[in-house]
């Protein structure tokens, strides 16, 4: 059920086929290089792309822009304490700013950091500290058709193997990313969270939750985890986050704002260290990287995120998109995650080898077919890993409706129908850091080789 109606309309336009072909060629077959005006339904990310509520827009007006002791900071602090259980907050400009503040305070050269799956920016911050990021997903997490309800869980068995290899002393930090963005947005159970907290305690590591999509995760717990059927989303979120020593948050997801983030903790000494690092990289601790007005909007957003009407409509929308695609015969990752539907490009385009980037080929075809923008999360984005060839269609919050999704399904079906004619891609230019190549690299279609004249 939809729990809002539209008050502000932003015009969008479907460019013609010829315009789309030209735009894609000019973008070097990389949809990050497209102008948003050339996109009709933009499913590149759910990060900072959602619509704020009228209450959030109203709260903006109350922004207290004082350098120190801002009332807006107090309101954010209270909202985080009420919704997420942590009394101390260090605001940052967005999630990765908060990661810099937190991981820069607790991770040292030579450490090992364990995570159910490191998101790209998390991995980069851990590496930047001179530490080694190690993923501990459960089996099946990377299999698009493996059964299972909480495929985002952290494998403590895998983590114990790592500890027995490297020694407990070097494992300074254990992170649980909820939902697990790099594993198709799959949720993490509360039971698993308890086990991870216990494991972190045993090895004397700091237990961090990356809470970007904490409300979406709580919804899955209520729906699928025995014992939580009658609990409220708000209570589940408070319980799950409360097991951590600290949380790191991008407000651009379940904070329901366009920019902002924070670190929150109940550990006085950690709070102190984070505050000092924030002054260096973000700003004075009562605003960090945010304007007073943005803290106001975030304070309202985190409260809205845990209302049942909002979150159930949100997850339903993603599920309906996934089901419509599956019904049309498009191979999709199941079960559906919280913020996105992931297409299985290797099954859809089996004739394209990993070296020719089937996921990126699919991203380009969806754009050519319907000016739909998704993102590749396979061999193009992650060189030298054995990840599945997924394409993520991330759904911005409170932004698109059924007709937009019908259009997406039509575009995907049209690509399916002519899948044999889709060719792979080859790199035309590559940036110096391979891990970041999908943002800026340029590609070109692999042309069928000319028939031999001999
Ligand atoms: N952690 C997770 C799990 C994320 O998904 C993201 C961002 C971040 C941290 C960093 O937050 O963007 O505010 O700096 N994910 C976006 C995405 C970019 O498209 O999945 P940020």
Coordinates of C-alpha atoms and ligand atoms in Angstrom, one line a residue:
X1 CA 0.0 0.0 0.0
X2 CA 1.3 3.5 -0.9
X3 CA 1.5 5.8 2.1
X4 CA 2.0 9.1 0.3
X5 CA 0.9 11.2 -2.6
X6 CA 2.9 13.5 -4.9
X7 CA 3.1 17.2 -4.0
X8 CA 6.0 18.4 -6.2
X9 CA 6.3 17.2 -9.8
X10 CA 9.7 17.0 -11.5
X11 CA 9.4 16.7 -15.3
X12 CA 11.2 13.7 -17.0
X13 CA 11.3 12.9 -20.6
X14 CA 11.9 9.7 -22.7
X15 CA 14.6 10.6 -25.3
X16 CA 14.1 9.1 -28.7
X17 CA 16.0 5.9 -29.8
X18 CA 18.4 8.0 -31.9
X19 CA 19.1 10.3 -28.9
X20 CA 19.7 7.3 -26.7
X21 CA 22.1 5.7 -29.2
X22 CA 24.1 9.0 -29.5
X23 CA 24.1 9.6 -25.7
X24 CA 25.3 6.1 -24.9
X25 CA 28.1 6.3 -27.5
X26 CA 29.2 9.7 -26.2
X27 CA 29.2 8.2 -22.7
X28 CA 31.7 5.5 -23.8
X29 CA 29.0 2.9 -23.0
X30 CA 29.3 3.8 -19.3
X31 CA 26.0 5.0 -17.9
X32 CA 27.8 7.0 -15.1
X33 CA 28.8 9.3 -17.9
X34 CA 25.2 10.0 -19.0
X35 CA 23.5 13.3 -18.2
X36 CA 20.4 12.7 -16.0
X37 CA 18.4 14.5 -18.7
X38 CA 19.1 11.6 -21.0
X39 CA 17.6 9.1 -18.5
X40 CA 13.9 8.3 -18.1
X41 CA 13.8 6.0 -15.1
X42 CA 16.9 6.3 -13.0
X43 CA 17.7 3.2 -11.0
X44 CA 21.4 3.8 -10.7
X45 CA 21.2 4.1 -6.9
X46 CA 18.9 4.5 -4.0
X47 CA 21.4 6.8 -2.4
X48 CA 20.3 10.4 -1.9
X49 CA 17.9 10.1 -4.8
X50 CA 14.6 9.8 -2.8
X51 CA 11.9 12.3 -2.1
X52 CA 11.7 14.0 1.3
X53 CA 8.4 14.3 3.1
X54 CA 6.5 17.6 3.7
X55 CA 7.5 17.3 7.4
X56 CA 11.2 17.1 6.3
X57 CA 10.9 20.1 4.1
X58 CA 9.2 22.0 6.9
X59 CA 12.0 21.0 9.3
X60 CA 14.6 22.5 6.9
X61 CA 13.3 25.9 7.8
X62 CA 14.2 25.4 11.5
X63 CA 17.9 24.8 10.7
X64 CA 20.1 26.4 13.3
X65 CA 23.3 27.2 11.5
X66 CA 25.3 28.0 14.6
X67 CA 28.9 26.8 14.4
X68 CA 28.8 25.3 17.9
X69 CA 25.9 24.1 20.0
X70 CA 23.3 24.1 17.2
X71 CA 19.7 23.2 18.2
X72 CA 19.5 21.2 15.0
X73 CA 22.3 19.0 16.3
X74 CA 20.4 18.4 19.5
X75 CA 17.4 17.3 17.5
X76 CA 19.4 14.9 15.4
X77 CA 21.1 13.5 18.6
X78 CA 17.7 12.9 20.2
X79 CA 16.3 11.2 17.1
X80 CA 19.3 8.9 16.9
X81 CA 19.0 8.1 20.6
X82 CA 15.3 7.4 20.2
X83 CA 15.4 5.4 17.0
X84 CA 18.8 3.8 17.1
X85 CA 19.7 3.7 20.8
X86 CA 23.0 5.5 20.7
X87 CA 23.5 8.7 22.9
X88 CA 26.5 10.1 21.1
X89 CA 26.5 11.3 17.4
X90 CA 29.2 12.7 15.2
X91 CA 27.6 14.1 12.0
X92 CA 29.5 13.7 8.6
X93 CA 28.8 14.8 5.1
X94 CA 27.7 11.3 4.0
X95 CA 28.3 7.7 4.7
X96 CA 31.9 7.5 3.5
X97 CA 32.8 10.6 5.6
X98 CA 31.4 8.8 8.6
X99 CA 33.5 5.7 7.6
X100 CA 36.6 7.9 7.5
X101 CA 35.9 9.2 10.9
X102 CA 35.1 5.8 12.5
X103 CA 37.6 3.5 10.7
X104 CA 40.3 6.1 10.9
X105 CA 39.8 6.1 14.7
X106 CA 39.7 2.3 15.3
X107 CA 41.6 0.5 12.5
X108 CA 45.4 0.5 12.4
X109 CA 48.1 -0.5 10.0
X110 CA 48.3 -4.4 9.8
X111 CA 44.9 -5.0 11.3
X112 CA 42.3 -7.3 9.7
X113 CA 38.7 -6.2 9.5
X114 CA 35.9 -8.7 9.0
X115 CA 32.6 -7.9 7.4
X116 CA 29.7 -10.0 6.0
X117 CA 30.6 -8.2 2.7
X118 CA 32.6 -4.9 2.5
X119 CA 30.8 -2.3 0.5
X120 CA 33.2 -0.6 -1.9
X121 CA 33.8 2.6 0.2
X122 CA 34.2 0.5 3.4
X123 CA 36.8 -1.7 1.7
X124 CA 38.6 1.4 0.5
X125 CA 38.7 3.0 4.0
X126 CA 39.9 -0.2 5.6
X127 CA 42.7 -0.5 2.9
X128 CA 43.5 3.2 3.3
X129 CA 44.3 2.5 7.0
X130 CA 46.8 -0.2 5.9
X131 CA 44.4 -3.0 7.1
X132 CA 43.2 -6.1 5.3
X133 CA 39.4 -6.3 4.6
X134 CA 38.1 -9.9 4.7
X135 CA 34.6 -10.8 3.6
X136 CA 32.7 -13.5 5.6
X137 CA 29.4 -14.1 3.7
X138 CA 27.3 -17.2 4.3
X139 CA 27.3 -19.8 1.6
X140 CA 24.6 -19.1 -1.0
X141 CA 25.0 -15.3 -0.7
X142 CA 26.5 -15.0 -4.1
X143 CA 24.2 -17.5 -5.8
X144 CA 21.2 -15.8 -7.5
X145 CA 18.9 -18.8 -7.1
X146 CA 20.1 -20.3 -3.7
X147 CA 17.2 -20.6 -1.2
X148 CA 17.4 -18.9 2.1
X149 CA 15.8 -16.1 4.0
X150 CA 18.8 -14.2 5.5
X151 CA 21.4 -14.6 2.8
X152 CA 23.0 -11.4 4.0
X153 CA 24.2 -13.0 7.3
X154 CA 27.8 -13.0 8.5
X155 CA 29.5 -16.4 8.6
X156 CA 31.0 -16.7 12.1
X157 CA 32.4 -20.1 10.9
X158 CA 34.4 -18.3 8.2
X159 CA 35.4 -15.6 10.7
X160 CA 36.7 -18.2 13.1
X161 CA 38.8 -19.7 10.4
X162 CA 40.3 -16.3 9.6
X163 CA 41.0 -15.7 13.3
X164 CA 42.8 -19.1 13.6
X165 CA 44.9 -18.2 10.6
X166 CA 45.9 -14.6 11.5
X167 CA 45.4 -14.6 15.3
X168 CA 42.7 -12.7 17.3
X169 CA 45.0 -9.8 18.2
X170 CA 45.1 -8.4 14.7
X171 CA 41.3 -8.5 14.1
X172 CA 40.5 -5.1 15.5
X173 CA 37.1 -4.6 14.0
X174 CA 34.1 -6.7 13.0
X175 CA 31.5 -5.1 10.8
X176 CA 27.9 -6.2 9.9
X177 CA 26.4 -4.4 6.9
X178 CA 22.6 -4.4 7.1
X179 CA 21.2 -5.0 4.6
X180 CA 24.1 -6.5 2.8
X181 CA 24.4 -4.2 -0.2
X182 CA 27.2 -6.2 -1.9
X183 CA 25.2 -9.4 -1.5
X184 CA 22.1 -8.3 -3.5
X185 CA 20.7 -6.3 -0.6
X186 CA 20.0 -9.4 1.5
X187 CA 19.0 -9.0 5.1
X188 CA 20.7 -10.1 8.3
X189 CA 18.8 -11.7 11.1
X190 CA 18.8 -10.5 14.7
X191 CA 19.9 -14.0 15.7
X192 CA 23.0 -13.6 13.5
X193 CA 23.6 -10.1 14.9
X194 CA 23.7 -11.6 18.4
X195 CA 26.1 -14.3 17.3
X196 CA 28.4 -11.7 15.6
X197 CA 28.3 -9.5 18.7
X198 CA 29.3 -12.5 20.9
X199 CA 32.1 -13.4 18.5
X200 CA 33.4 -9.8 18.5
X201 CA 33.4 -9.8 22.3
X202 CA 35.3 -13.1 22.4
X203 CA 38.1 -11.8 20.3
X204 CA 38.0 -8.3 21.9
X205 CA 37.2 -6.5 18.6
X206 CA 35.0 -3.4 18.1
X207 CA 31.6 -4.4 16.7
X208 CA 30.4 -2.0 14.1
X209 CA 27.0 -2.0 12.3
X210 CA 26.9 -0.3 8.9
X211 CA 23.3 0.8 9.4
X212 CA 22.6 2.5 6.0
X213 CA 19.5 0.3 5.4
X214 CA 18.6 -0.5 9.0
X215 CA 14.9 0.0 8.6
X216 CA 14.6 -2.2 5.5
X217 CA 16.5 -4.9 7.4
X218 CA 14.1 -4.6 10.3
X219 CA 11.2 -5.1 8.0
X220 CA 12.6 -8.5 6.8
X221 CA 13.2 -9.5 10.4
X222 CA 9.6 -8.8 11.2
X223 CA 8.4 -10.7 8.1
X224 CA 10.7 -13.7 8.2
X225 CA 12.5 -14.2 11.5
X226 CA 10.6 -16.4 14.0
X227 CA 9.8 -14.6 17.2
X228 CA 9.5 -11.1 15.7
X229 CA 6.1 -11.3 14.0
X230 CA 4.5 -9.1 16.6
X231 CA 7.4 -6.7 17.2
X232 CA 7.3 -3.2 15.8
X233 CA 9.9 -2.1 13.1
X234 CA 11.1 0.5 15.6
X235 CA 11.7 -2.1 18.4
X236 CA 13.4 -4.5 16.0
X237 CA 15.7 -1.7 14.7
X238 CA 16.6 -0.6 18.3
X239 CA 17.3 -4.2 19.4
X240 CA 19.4 -5.0 16.4
X241 CA 21.5 -1.9 16.4
X242 CA 21.9 -2.0 20.1
X243 CA 24.2 -5.0 19.9
X244 CA 26.9 -2.9 18.3
X245 CA 29.6 -0.7 19.9
X246 CA 29.1 1.8 17.1
X247 CA 27.1 2.4 14.0
X248 CA 28.2 4.1 10.8
X249 CA 25.3 5.6 8.8
X250 CA 24.7 7.1 5.3
X251 CA 21.6 9.3 5.8
X252 CA 21.2 9.1 2.0
X253 CA 19.5 5.7 2.4
X254 CA 17.2 5.0 5.4
X255 CA 17.8 8.5 6.7
X256 CA 15.5 9.6 3.8
X257 CA 17.6 12.6 3.0
X258 CA 19.6 13.7 -0.1
X259 CA 22.9 14.2 1.8
X260 CA 24.4 13.5 5.3
X261 CA 25.5 10.7 7.6
X262 CA 27.0 10.1 11.0
X263 CA 28.8 7.8 13.4
X264 CA 26.9 7.0 16.6
X265 CA 28.1 5.1 19.7
X266 CA 27.6 4.7 23.5
X267 CA 31.3 4.3 24.1
X268 CA 32.7 7.5 25.6
X269 CA 36.3 6.9 24.6
X270 CA 35.4 6.0 21.0
X271 CA 33.1 9.1 20.8
X272 CA 36.0 11.2 21.9
X273 CA 38.4 9.8 19.3
X274 CA 35.7 10.2 16.6
X275 CA 35.0 13.8 17.6
X276 CA 38.7 14.7 17.2
X277 CA 39.0 13.1 13.8
X278 CA 35.8 14.7 12.7
X279 CA 37.2 18.1 13.4
X280 CA 40.1 17.3 11.1
X281 CA 38.0 15.9 8.2
X282 CA 34.4 17.0 8.6
X283 CA 33.8 19.9 10.9
X284 CA 33.2 20.9 14.5
X285 CA 31.4 18.0 16.2
X286 CA 28.0 19.7 16.5
X287 CA 27.6 19.9 12.7
X288 CA 30.4 17.7 11.3
X289 CA 29.8 17.7 7.5
X290 CA 26.2 18.9 7.6
X291 CA 24.3 22.2 7.5
X292 CA 21.9 22.7 10.4
X293 CA 18.9 22.4 8.1
X294 CA 20.2 19.1 6.7
X295 CA 20.5 17.7 10.3
X296 CA 16.8 18.8 10.9
X297 CA 15.7 16.8 7.8
X298 CA 17.7 13.8 8.8
X299 CA 16.3 13.9 12.4
X300 CA 12.8 13.7 10.9
X301 CA 13.9 11.1 8.3
X302 CA 15.2 8.5 10.6
X303 CA 11.9 8.6 12.6
X304 CA 9.9 8.3 9.4
X305 CA 12.0 5.3 8.2
X306 CA 10.8 3.1 11.0
X307 CA 7.1 3.8 10.5
X308 CA 5.3 0.6 9.4
X309 CA 3.3 2.3 6.6
X310 CA 6.4 3.8 5.0
X311 CA 8.6 0.7 5.2
X312 CA 6.1 -1.9 4.2
X313 CA 5.2 0.2 1.1
X314 CA 8.8 0.6 0.3
X315 CA 9.7 -3.1 0.4
X316 CA 6.5 -4.0 -1.5
X317 CA 7.4 -1.7 -4.3
X318 CA 10.8 -3.4 -4.7
X319 CA 9.2 -6.8 -4.5
X320 CA 6.6 -6.0 -7.1
X321 CA 9.2 -4.8 -9.5
X322 CA 11.1 -8.1 -8.9
X323 CA 8.0 -10.3 -9.3
X324 CA 7.0 -8.5 -12.5
X325 CA 10.4 -9.0 -14.0
X326 CA 10.5 -12.7 -12.9
X327 CA 7.0 -13.2 -14.4
X328 CA 8.3 -11.8 -17.7
X329 CA 11.0 -14.4 -17.6
X330 CA 13.9 -12.1 -16.8
X331 CA 16.4 -14.0 -14.6
X332 CA 16.6 -12.2 -11.2
X333 CA 18.4 -12.8 -7.9
X334 CA 16.0 -14.3 -5.3
X335 CA 14.8 -13.6 -2.8
X336 CA 14.5 -9.9 -3.5
X337 CA 16.5 -7.6 -1.4
X338 CA 15.4 -4.4 0.3
X339 CA 16.5 -1.6 -2.0
X340 CA 17.0 -3.1 -5.4
X341 CA 16.2 -5.9 -7.8
X342 CA 19.3 -7.6 -9.1
X343 CA 19.3 -9.1 -12.6
X344 CA 21.4 -12.2 -13.4
X345 CA 23.1 -11.1 -16.6
X346 CA 25.1 -14.3 -17.0
X347 CA 21.8 -16.3 -17.4
X348 CA 20.3 -13.6 -19.5
X349 CA 23.2 -13.3 -21.9
X350 CA 25.0 -16.7 -21.7
X351 CA 26.7 -16.2 -25.0
X352 CA 28.8 -13.2 -23.6
X353 CA 31.9 -14.3 -21.7
X354 CA 33.1 -12.6 -18.5
X355 CA 35.8 -10.8 -20.4
X356 CA 33.2 -9.1 -22.5
X357 CA 31.2 -7.9 -19.5
X358 CA 27.7 -9.4 -19.8
X359 CA 26.4 -7.2 -17.0
X360 CA 27.5 -4.0 -18.6
X361 CA 26.1 -5.2 -22.0
X362 CA 22.8 -5.6 -20.2
X363 CA 23.0 -2.2 -18.6
X364 CA 23.6 -0.6 -22.0
X365 CA 20.7 -2.5 -23.6
X366 CA 18.3 -1.4 -20.9
X367 CA 19.3 2.1 -21.6
X368 CA 19.0 1.8 -25.3
X369 CA 15.6 0.1 -25.0
X370 CA 14.0 2.4 -22.5
X371 CA 16.4 5.1 -21.2
X372 CA 16.4 3.0 -18.0
X373 CA 19.7 3.4 -16.0
X374 CA 20.9 0.5 -13.8
X375 CA 24.4 -0.3 -12.6
X376 CA 26.7 -3.3 -13.3
X377 CA 28.0 -5.1 -10.2
X378 CA 29.9 -8.0 -11.9
X379 CA 33.2 -8.4 -13.8
X380 CA 33.3 -4.8 -15.0
X381 CA 32.9 -3.3 -11.5
X382 CA 35.0 -5.9 -9.7
X383 CA 38.0 -7.0 -11.7
X384 CA 39.7 -10.2 -10.5
X385 CA 36.9 -11.5 -8.3
X386 CA 34.5 -14.3 -9.0
X387 CA 31.3 -12.4 -8.3
X388 CA 28.1 -13.2 -10.1
X389 CA 27.3 -11.1 -13.1
X390 CA 24.7 -8.9 -11.5
X391 CA 22.9 -5.7 -12.7
X392 CA 21.4 -3.7 -9.9
X393 CA 18.1 -1.8 -10.4
X394 CA 18.1 0.3 -7.2
X395 CA 14.7 1.9 -6.3
X396 CA 14.9 5.5 -5.0
X397 CA 12.6 6.0 -2.0
X398 CA 9.1 7.5 -2.6
X399 CA 10.0 8.5 -6.1
X400 CA 8.6 6.3 -8.9
X401 CA 5.3 4.6 -9.3
X402 CA 3.8 1.6 -11.0
X403 CA 3.9 3.1 -14.5
X404 CA 7.6 3.7 -14.3
X405 CA 8.1 0.1 -13.2
X406 CA 5.9 -1.2 -16.1
X407 CA 8.2 0.7 -18.4
X408 CA 11.3 -0.9 -16.8
X409 CA 9.7 -4.4 -17.2
X410 CA 8.8 -3.7 -20.9
X411 CA 12.4 -2.5 -21.6
X412 CA 13.9 -5.7 -19.9
X413 CA 11.4 -7.9 -21.8
X414 CA 12.4 -6.3 -25.1
X415 CA 16.1 -6.9 -24.4
X416 CA 15.2 -10.6 -23.5
X417 CA 13.4 -11.0 -26.8
X418 CA 16.4 -10.1 -28.8
X419 CA 19.1 -11.3 -26.5
X420 CA 21.0 -13.3 -29.2
X421 CA 21.8 -10.0 -31.0
X422 CA 23.3 -8.4 -27.9
X423 CA 27.1 -8.2 -28.1
X424 CA 29.7 -7.8 -25.4
X425 CA 31.9 -4.8 -24.7
X426 CA 35.6 -4.2 -24.5
X427 CA 37.5 -1.6 -22.5
X428 CA 38.6 1.5 -24.5
X429 CA 40.2 3.4 -21.7
X430 CA 40.8 2.6 -18.0
X431 CA 41.5 4.8 -15.0
X432 CA 44.6 4.1 -12.9
X433 CA 42.7 2.5 -10.0
X434 CA 41.1 -0.7 -11.3
X435 CA 38.7 -1.0 -8.2
X436 CA 37.1 2.3 -9.2
X437 CA 37.1 1.7 -13.0
X438 CA 33.3 1.3 -13.4
X439 CA 32.8 4.9 -12.5
X440 CA 34.9 6.4 -15.3
X441 CA 36.2 3.7 -17.7
X442 CA 35.0 3.9 -21.3
X443 CA 34.1 0.9 -23.4
X444 CA 33.1 0.0 -26.9
X445 CA 31.0 -2.8 -28.4
X446 CA 32.9 -6.0 -29.5
X447 CA 32.3 -6.0 -33.2
X448 CA 31.8 -9.4 -34.9
X449 CA 35.0 -10.1 -36.7
X450 CA 34.8 -9.7 -40.5
X451 CA 34.6 -13.0 -42.4
X452 CA 37.9 -14.1 -43.7
X453 CA 38.5 -13.5 -47.5
X454 CA 40.9 -16.4 -47.8
Ligands
LIG1 N1 27.9 1.6 3.2 C1 27.0 1.0 2.4 C2 26.5 -0.3 2.7 C3 26.6 1.7 1.2 O1 25.7 1.1 0.4 C4 27.1 3.0 1.0 C5 26.7 3.7 -0.3 C6 28.0 3.6 1.9 C7 28.4 2.9 3.0 C8 28.6 4.9 1.6 O2 27.7 5.9 1.8 O3 27.3 7.0 -0.4 O4 26.7 8.1 1.7 O5 29.0 7.9 1.1 N2 26.1 3.1 -1.2 C9 25.6 3.8 -2.4 C10 25.1 2.7 -3.4 C11 26.6 4.7 -3.1 O6 24.7 3.1 -4.5 O7 24.9 1.6 -3.0 P1 27.7 7.3 1.0

